[in-house]
């Protein structure tokens, strides 16, 4: 347990401090949101219906940014060998790294998402719901993102490869998350959409550690 | 407790190239084995195969405790260290942060880490970011990891290469102390180790 706690603290420090940390992802999200009205016009009547969806797309794309750092740096500098020869299974290492990624990037982005949606004209009553679904979805993004990062290990231009692997996997949570918000805006029940989002996240939580650990072993051989 | 390593008829290839064919090595507590050979002869690959990263094409790598065969995965998690050309240090973190993390992650003890810091004269380096350290200083930090979290088998890939002559001798003493405590060591080297050790030439010279 001590081993994993130590790893978690180190990962958090690296994710928080390295290469701009969450500021970079949040800044990216803001730029994305600022570009939208410039591209499609500032008419609130046109913008408001797409505010929730735009916030979710921004969330998904901003979640991509720091994934390359997650495992590739460890492979390059030799840390991954030490982690693999540690007393804890690699699956647990993947979980800890994904959780730290979520806490350092996903949570700040989940705080930003309602602000972005609000700025684009979303109904103020949906702020809490937007933040909550972004928080849950962000956990899924962190785990599928971690899996993609392990699959891209050792590849040249891994960052681009990660984006290509991961964006299709990010589609379901975007559909469920933004769909749930759209239903909430129309006073329809949001239960099914949130349940599907939760199911996606649970699926990612189960698959990513095992598949990720296998991908790491493959990259190290 | 791991006290024997028996490699039998090992075959190892990378891609289409056969690096090692029919290698057998026996190592017991207190023994060191130096591996020499040209660049690309398979020294590092052999070390990585023993550490479990590369699957051999044939033959066996057996870890022993007396006559009892130990579980290889268990041994790799708790009984062996591997140091390579990459030191596993994060450039933006201080030597102290990295050493403390490694010691804690590998279940070493605070006292052993203090002893390692003194033995390897790391105190003046501890508050520097690891990117400020020279190759030799980084290597000393890596050796501190081995001392902080004692494990029976050391797999060392050119451990002395970045060090000056004074530190080669000191790290040589460190290795001898490890062997004297019943440890084992396999080191890939280009220059002979600074003490008497069995040597095996993997060849590979044109």
Coordinates of C-alpha atoms in Angstrom, one line a residue:
Chain A
X1 CA 0.0 0.0 0.0
X2 CA 2.9 2.3 0.9
X3 CA 4.4 1.6 -2.5
X4 CA 1.2 2.7 -4.3
X5 CA 0.7 5.8 -2.1
X6 CA 4.3 6.9 -2.9
X7 CA 3.7 6.3 -6.6
X8 CA 0.4 8.3 -6.4
X9 CA 2.1 11.3 -4.8
X10 CA 4.9 11.3 -7.3
X11 CA 2.4 11.0 -10.2
X12 CA 0.3 13.8 -8.9
X13 CA 3.4 16.0 -8.5
X14 CA 4.5 15.2 -12.1
X15 CA 1.0 15.7 -13.5
X16 CA 0.5 18.9 -11.6
X17 CA 3.8 20.5 -12.2
X18 CA 5.2 19.0 -15.4
X19 CA 4.7 20.8 -18.7
X20 CA 2.1 23.3 -17.4
X21 CA 0.0 20.7 -15.8
X22 CA -3.8 21.3 -15.6
X23 CA -3.3 25.0 -16.6
X24 CA -2.5 23.8 -20.1
X25 CA -5.6 21.7 -20.4
X26 CA -7.9 24.3 -18.9
X27 CA -6.4 27.0 -21.1
X28 CA -6.9 24.8 -24.1
X29 CA -10.6 24.3 -23.1
X30 CA -11.1 28.1 -22.8
X31 CA -9.6 28.8 -26.2
X32 CA -11.8 26.1 -27.7
X33 CA -14.9 27.7 -26.1
X34 CA -13.8 31.2 -27.2
X35 CA -13.4 30.1 -30.8
X36 CA -16.8 28.6 -31.2
X37 CA -18.9 31.9 -31.1
X38 CA -16.2 33.4 -33.4
X39 CA -16.7 30.6 -35.9
X40 CA -20.5 30.3 -35.8
X41 CA -21.6 33.7 -34.7
X42 CA -22.4 35.2 -31.4
X43 CA -26.2 34.9 -31.5
X44 CA -27.3 33.4 -28.1
X45 CA -30.3 31.7 -29.7
X46 CA -28.0 29.7 -32.0
X47 CA -25.3 29.1 -29.3
X48 CA -27.3 28.2 -26.3
X49 CA -28.7 24.8 -27.6
X50 CA -25.2 23.6 -28.4
X51 CA -23.5 24.9 -25.2
X52 CA -23.7 21.5 -23.3
X53 CA -22.5 19.6 -26.3
X54 CA -19.6 22.0 -27.0
X55 CA -18.5 21.8 -23.4
X56 CA -18.4 18.0 -23.6
X57 CA -16.4 18.0 -26.9
X58 CA -14.0 20.5 -25.3
X59 CA -13.7 18.3 -22.3
X60 CA -12.9 15.2 -24.4
X61 CA -10.3 17.0 -26.5
X62 CA -8.6 18.7 -23.6
X63 CA -8.4 15.4 -21.8
X64 CA -6.1 14.2 -24.6
X65 CA -3.4 16.7 -24.0
X66 CA -1.3 15.2 -21.3
X67 CA -1.7 11.6 -22.2
X68 CA 1.6 11.3 -24.0
X69 CA 3.4 12.2 -20.8
X70 CA 1.6 9.5 -18.8
X71 CA 3.6 6.4 -19.9
X72 CA 5.9 7.4 -22.7
X73 CA 8.2 9.5 -20.5
X74 CA 8.5 6.6 -18.1
X75 CA 9.6 4.3 -20.9
X76 CA 12.1 6.9 -22.2
X77 CA 13.7 7.6 -18.8
X78 CA 13.7 4.0 -17.5
X79 CA 11.2 4.6 -14.7
X80 CA 8.9 2.0 -16.2
X81 CA 11.5 -0.7 -15.6
X82 CA 11.7 0.2 -11.9
X83 CA 7.9 0.3 -11.7
X84 CA 7.7 -3.2 -13.3
X85 CA 10.2 -4.6 -10.9
X86 CA 8.4 -3.2 -7.8
X87 CA 6.4 -5.2 -5.3
X88 CA 3.0 -4.2 -6.8
X89 CA 1.5 -5.6 -10.0
X90 CA 1.6 -3.4 -13.2
X91 CA -2.2 -3.4 -13.2
X92 CA -2.1 -1.5 -10.0
X93 CA 0.5 0.9 -11.4
X94 CA -1.9 1.7 -14.3
X95 CA -4.8 2.3 -11.9
X96 CA -2.7 4.7 -9.7
X97 CA -1.4 6.6 -12.7
X98 CA -4.8 7.0 -14.2
X99 CA -6.3 8.1 -10.9
X100 CA -3.6 10.7 -10.5
X101 CA -4.2 11.8 -14.1
X102 CA -7.9 12.2 -13.3
X103 CA -7.2 14.2 -10.1
X104 CA -4.7 16.5 -11.7
X105 CA -6.4 17.0 -15.1
X106 CA -9.9 15.6 -15.0
X107 CA -11.1 17.4 -11.9
X108 CA -9.9 20.9 -12.9
X109 CA -11.5 20.3 -16.4
X110 CA -14.7 19.2 -14.7
X111 CA -14.7 22.5 -12.8
X112 CA -14.1 24.4 -16.1
X113 CA -16.7 22.6 -18.1
X114 CA -19.8 24.2 -16.5
X115 CA -18.1 27.6 -16.8
X116 CA -17.5 27.0 -20.5
X117 CA -21.1 25.8 -21.0
X118 CA -22.4 28.8 -19.0
X119 CA -20.4 31.2 -21.1
X120 CA -21.8 29.8 -24.3
X121 CA -25.4 30.4 -22.9
X122 CA -26.3 27.2 -21.2
X123 CA -29.2 27.4 -18.7
X124 CA -27.8 28.3 -15.2
X125 CA -29.8 25.5 -13.7
X126 CA -27.7 22.9 -15.4
X127 CA -24.4 24.0 -13.9
X128 CA -24.4 21.3 -11.2
X129 CA -25.4 18.6 -13.6
X130 CA -22.7 19.6 -16.1
X131 CA -20.0 19.5 -13.5
X132 CA -21.1 16.2 -12.1
X133 CA -21.3 14.4 -15.5
X134 CA -18.0 15.9 -16.5
X135 CA -16.4 14.6 -13.3
X136 CA -17.7 11.1 -13.9
X137 CA -16.9 11.2 -17.6
X138 CA -13.5 12.6 -16.9
X139 CA -12.7 9.4 -14.8
X140 CA -13.6 7.4 -17.9
X141 CA -11.4 9.6 -20.1
X142 CA -8.5 9.1 -17.7
X143 CA -8.7 5.3 -17.8
X144 CA -9.4 4.9 -21.6
X145 CA -6.7 7.6 -22.1
X146 CA -4.2 5.6 -20.0
X147 CA -5.0 2.5 -22.0
X148 CA -4.4 4.3 -25.3
X149 CA -1.2 5.8 -23.9
X150 CA 0.1 2.3 -23.1
X151 CA -0.9 1.0 -26.6
X152 CA 1.1 3.8 -28.2
X153 CA 4.2 3.1 -26.1
X154 CA 7.4 3.1 -28.2
X155 CA 5.7 4.4 -31.3
X156 CA 7.2 7.3 -33.2
X157 CA 4.9 10.4 -32.8
X158 CA 3.0 8.6 -30.1
X159 CA 1.0 11.6 -29.3
X160 CA -0.8 11.6 -32.6
X161 CA -1.3 7.8 -32.4
X162 CA -2.9 8.2 -28.9
X163 CA -5.3 10.8 -30.3
X164 CA -6.3 8.4 -33.2
X165 CA -6.8 5.5 -30.8
X166 CA -8.5 7.4 -28.1
X167 CA -11.0 9.8 -29.9
X168 CA -13.3 7.0 -31.1
X169 CA -13.3 5.5 -27.6
X170 CA -14.3 9.0 -26.2
X171 CA -17.4 9.1 -28.4
X172 CA -19.8 7.1 -26.1
X173 CA -19.2 9.3 -23.0
X174 CA -19.6 12.4 -25.1
X175 CA -22.9 11.1 -26.4
X176 CA -24.2 10.0 -23.0
X177 CA -22.9 13.1 -21.2
X178 CA -24.1 15.7 -23.6
X179 CA -27.3 13.7 -24.3
X180 CA -28.1 13.7 -20.6
X181 CA -27.7 17.4 -20.4
X182 CA -29.9 18.0 -23.4
X183 CA -32.6 15.9 -21.8
X184 CA -32.2 17.8 -18.6
X185 CA -32.6 21.1 -20.5
X186 CA -35.9 19.7 -21.9
X187 CA -37.1 18.5 -18.5
X188 CA -36.9 14.9 -19.5
X189 CA -35.5 12.2 -17.2
X190 CA -31.7 12.1 -17.2
X191 CA -31.4 8.7 -15.4
X192 CA -30.8 6.5 -18.4
X193 CA -28.0 8.8 -19.9
X194 CA -26.2 9.1 -16.6
X195 CA -26.5 5.3 -16.0
X196 CA -25.0 4.6 -19.4
X197 CA -22.2 7.1 -18.7
X198 CA -21.6 5.3 -15.4
X199 CA -21.6 2.0 -17.2
X200 CA -19.0 3.2 -19.7
X201 CA -16.8 4.5 -16.8
X202 CA -17.0 1.1 -15.0
X203 CA -16.1 -0.7 -18.2
X204 CA -13.1 1.5 -18.6
X205 CA -12.1 1.0 -15.0
X206 CA -12.1 -2.8 -15.4
X207 CA -10.5 -3.1 -18.9
X208 CA -7.8 -0.4 -18.8
X209 CA -5.7 -1.8 -16.0
X210 CA -5.4 -5.3 -17.5
X211 CA -5.1 -4.3 -21.1
X212 CA -2.7 -1.4 -20.1
X213 CA -0.4 -3.7 -18.1
X214 CA -0.3 -6.2 -21.0
X215 CA 0.6 -3.3 -23.4
X216 CA 3.4 -2.1 -21.1
X217 CA 4.9 -5.7 -20.9
X218 CA 4.8 -5.8 -24.7
X219 CA 6.6 -2.4 -25.0
X220 CA 9.3 -3.5 -22.5
X221 CA 10.2 -6.7 -24.3
Chain B
X1 CA 15.4 -16.0 0.3
X2 CA 16.9 -16.2 -3.2
X3 CA 20.4 -17.8 -3.1
X4 CA 20.8 -19.3 -6.5
X5 CA 20.3 -18.7 -10.2
X6 CA 20.5 -21.4 -12.8
X7 CA 20.4 -20.6 -16.4
X8 CA 20.2 -23.7 -18.6
X9 CA 20.6 -23.9 -22.4
X10 CA 19.2 -20.4 -22.9
X11 CA 18.5 -19.2 -26.4
X12 CA 17.7 -15.6 -27.0
X13 CA 17.0 -13.7 -30.2
X14 CA 15.9 -10.2 -31.1
X15 CA 14.0 -10.0 -34.4
X16 CA 15.6 -12.5 -36.7
X17 CA 19.0 -12.3 -35.1
X18 CA 20.0 -15.1 -32.7
X19 CA 22.0 -13.4 -29.9
X20 CA 22.6 -16.2 -27.5
X21 CA 22.5 -19.9 -28.3
X22 CA 22.7 -22.6 -25.6
X23 CA 24.0 -20.5 -22.7
X24 CA 24.3 -22.0 -19.3
X25 CA 25.3 -20.1 -16.2
X26 CA 25.2 -21.1 -12.5
X27 CA 25.3 -18.5 -9.8
X28 CA 25.1 -19.0 -6.1
X29 CA 25.1 -16.7 -3.0
X30 CA 28.2 -14.5 -2.9
X31 CA 29.1 -14.9 -6.5
X32 CA 29.5 -12.4 -9.3
X33 CA 29.4 -13.0 -13.0
X34 CA 30.8 -10.5 -15.5
X35 CA 29.5 -10.6 -19.0
X36 CA 31.7 -9.2 -21.7
X37 CA 31.3 -9.1 -25.5
X38 CA 31.1 -6.6 -28.4
X39 CA 28.3 -4.0 -28.6
X40 CA 25.2 -5.9 -29.6
X41 CA 26.4 -9.2 -28.5
X42 CA 23.4 -9.6 -26.2
X43 CA 24.6 -8.6 -22.8
X44 CA 21.8 -6.2 -22.1
X45 CA 19.2 -8.5 -23.6
X46 CA 20.4 -11.3 -21.4
X47 CA 20.1 -9.1 -18.3
X48 CA 16.6 -8.1 -19.4
X49 CA 15.7 -11.7 -20.0
X50 CA 16.7 -12.6 -16.5
X51 CA 14.7 -9.6 -15.2
X52 CA 11.7 -11.0 -17.1
X53 CA 11.3 -8.4 -19.7
X54 CA 12.3 -10.5 -22.7
X55 CA 10.9 -14.0 -23.2
X56 CA 13.7 -16.5 -24.1
X57 CA 13.2 -18.6 -27.3
X58 CA 14.4 -21.6 -25.4
X59 CA 16.0 -22.9 -22.2
X60 CA 15.3 -22.0 -18.6
X61 CA 16.0 -19.4 -16.1
X62 CA 15.5 -20.8 -12.6
X63 CA 15.6 -18.9 -9.3
X64 CA 16.5 -21.1 -6.4
X65 CA 16.3 -21.0 -2.6
X66 CA 18.4 -23.9 -1.6
X67 CA 17.1 -26.7 -3.7
X68 CA 13.6 -25.2 -3.9
X69 CA 12.5 -23.5 -7.1
X70 CA 11.1 -20.0 -6.5
X71 CA 8.2 -18.4 -8.5
X72 CA 9.9 -16.2 -11.1
X73 CA 7.3 -13.4 -11.0
X74 CA 7.6 -13.2 -7.2
X75 CA 11.4 -13.1 -7.5
X76 CA 11.2 -10.2 -10.1
X77 CA 8.9 -8.3 -7.8
X78 CA 11.0 -8.6 -4.6
X79 CA 14.4 -10.2 -5.1
X80 CA 16.2 -8.5 -7.9
X81 CA 17.4 -5.1 -9.1
X82 CA 18.1 -4.1 -12.7
X83 CA 20.1 -1.0 -13.5
X84 CA 20.6 0.0 -17.2
X85 CA 21.7 2.9 -19.2
X86 CA 18.5 4.7 -18.2
X87 CA 18.5 5.7 -14.6
X88 CA 14.7 6.1 -14.1
X89 CA 15.0 9.6 -12.7
X90 CA 12.5 12.4 -13.4
X91 CA 14.4 15.5 -14.6
X92 CA 12.3 18.0 -12.7
X93 CA 12.4 16.3 -9.4
X94 CA 15.2 16.5 -6.8
X95 CA 17.5 13.7 -6.1
X96 CA 16.0 13.5 -2.6
X97 CA 12.5 13.2 -3.9
X98 CA 13.4 10.5 -6.4
X99 CA 15.5 8.5 -4.0
X100 CA 12.8 8.7 -1.3
X101 CA 10.2 7.6 -3.9
X102 CA 12.2 4.7 -5.1
X103 CA 13.1 3.6 -1.6
X104 CA 9.5 3.7 -0.5
X105 CA 8.1 2.1 -3.7
X106 CA 10.6 -0.8 -3.5
X107 CA 9.9 -1.2 0.2
X108 CA 13.4 -0.1 1.4
X109 CA 14.0 1.3 4.8
X110 CA 14.8 4.8 6.0
X111 CA 18.0 3.7 7.7
X112 CA 19.2 1.8 4.7
X113 CA 18.6 5.0 2.6
X114 CA 20.5 7.1 5.1
X115 CA 23.4 4.7 4.9
X116 CA 23.3 4.7 1.1
X117 CA 23.4 8.5 1.1
X118 CA 26.4 8.6 3.3
X119 CA 28.2 5.7 1.6
X120 CA 27.7 7.3 -1.9
X121 CA 28.4 10.9 -0.7
X122 CA 25.0 12.0 -2.0
X123 CA 24.2 14.6 0.7
X124 CA 25.4 17.7 -1.3
X125 CA 23.4 16.5 -4.4
X126 CA 20.1 15.7 -2.7
X127 CA 18.5 19.1 -3.2
X128 CA 19.4 19.4 -6.9
X129 CA 17.0 18.6 -9.7
X130 CA 18.2 15.3 -11.3
X131 CA 18.7 17.1 -14.7
X132 CA 21.5 19.1 -13.0
X133 CA 23.4 15.9 -12.1
X134 CA 26.2 14.5 -14.2
X135 CA 26.1 10.9 -15.7
X136 CA 28.4 9.7 -12.9
X137 CA 26.3 11.4 -10.2
X138 CA 23.1 9.9 -11.6
X139 CA 24.7 6.4 -11.5
X140 CA 25.6 6.9 -7.9
X141 CA 22.0 7.8 -7.2
X142 CA 20.9 4.6 -9.0
X143 CA 23.3 2.6 -6.8
X144 CA 21.8 4.2 -3.8
X145 CA 18.5 2.7 -4.8
X146 CA 20.1 -0.8 -4.7
X147 CA 21.4 -0.2 -1.2
X148 CA 18.3 1.5 0.1
X149 CA 16.0 -1.5 -0.8
X150 CA 18.3 -4.5 -0.4
X151 CA 17.6 -7.3 -2.9
X152 CA 19.6 -10.5 -3.4
X153 CA 20.3 -10.3 -7.1
X154 CA 21.8 -7.3 -8.9
X155 CA 21.6 -7.2 -12.7
X156 CA 23.9 -4.3 -13.7
X157 CA 24.3 -3.0 -17.2
X158 CA 27.7 -1.3 -17.5
X159 CA 27.5 -0.1 -13.9
X160 CA 30.9 1.6 -13.9
X161 CA 30.9 3.2 -17.3
X162 CA 30.1 6.8 -16.3
X163 CA 32.2 6.8 -13.2
X164 CA 35.6 8.2 -12.5
X165 CA 38.4 6.0 -11.3
X166 CA 37.9 6.9 -7.7
X167 CA 34.2 6.0 -7.8
X168 CA 34.8 2.9 -9.8
X169 CA 36.9 1.6 -6.9
X170 CA 34.3 2.7 -4.3
X171 CA 31.4 1.1 -6.2
X172 CA 33.6 -1.9 -6.5
X173 CA 33.8 -2.1 -2.7
X174 CA 30.0 -1.6 -2.5
X175 CA 29.6 -4.6 -4.9
X176 CA 32.0 -6.7 -2.8
X177 CA 30.0 -5.9 0.4
X178 CA 26.8 -7.0 -1.4
X179 CA 28.5 -10.3 -2.3
X180 CA 29.9 -10.7 1.2
X181 CA 26.4 -10.5 2.6
X182 CA 25.4 -13.4 0.4
X183 CA 24.2 -11.3 -2.6
X184 CA 24.6 -12.2 -6.2
X185 CA 25.5 -10.0 -9.2
X186 CA 25.6 -10.3 -12.9
X187 CA 27.2 -7.3 -14.6
X188 CA 27.6 -6.5 -18.3
X189 CA 31.0 -4.8 -18.7
X190 CA 33.5 -3.6 -21.2
X191 CA 36.3 -3.2 -18.7
X192 CA 36.9 -5.9 -16.1
X193 CA 35.3 -5.4 -12.7
X194 CA 37.6 -4.0 -10.0
X195 CA 37.7 -7.3 -8.1
X196 CA 38.0 -11.0 -8.9
X197 CA 34.9 -12.3 -10.6
X198 CA 34.1 -15.0 -13.1
X199 CA 33.9 -13.7 -16.6
X200 CA 31.9 -14.9 -19.6
X201 CA 32.5 -13.6 -23.1
X202 CA 29.4 -13.5 -25.3
X203 CA 31.5 -12.8 -28.3
X204 CA 29.9 -11.0 -31.1
X205 CA 33.2 -9.5 -32.4
X206 CA 33.7 -9.5 -36.2

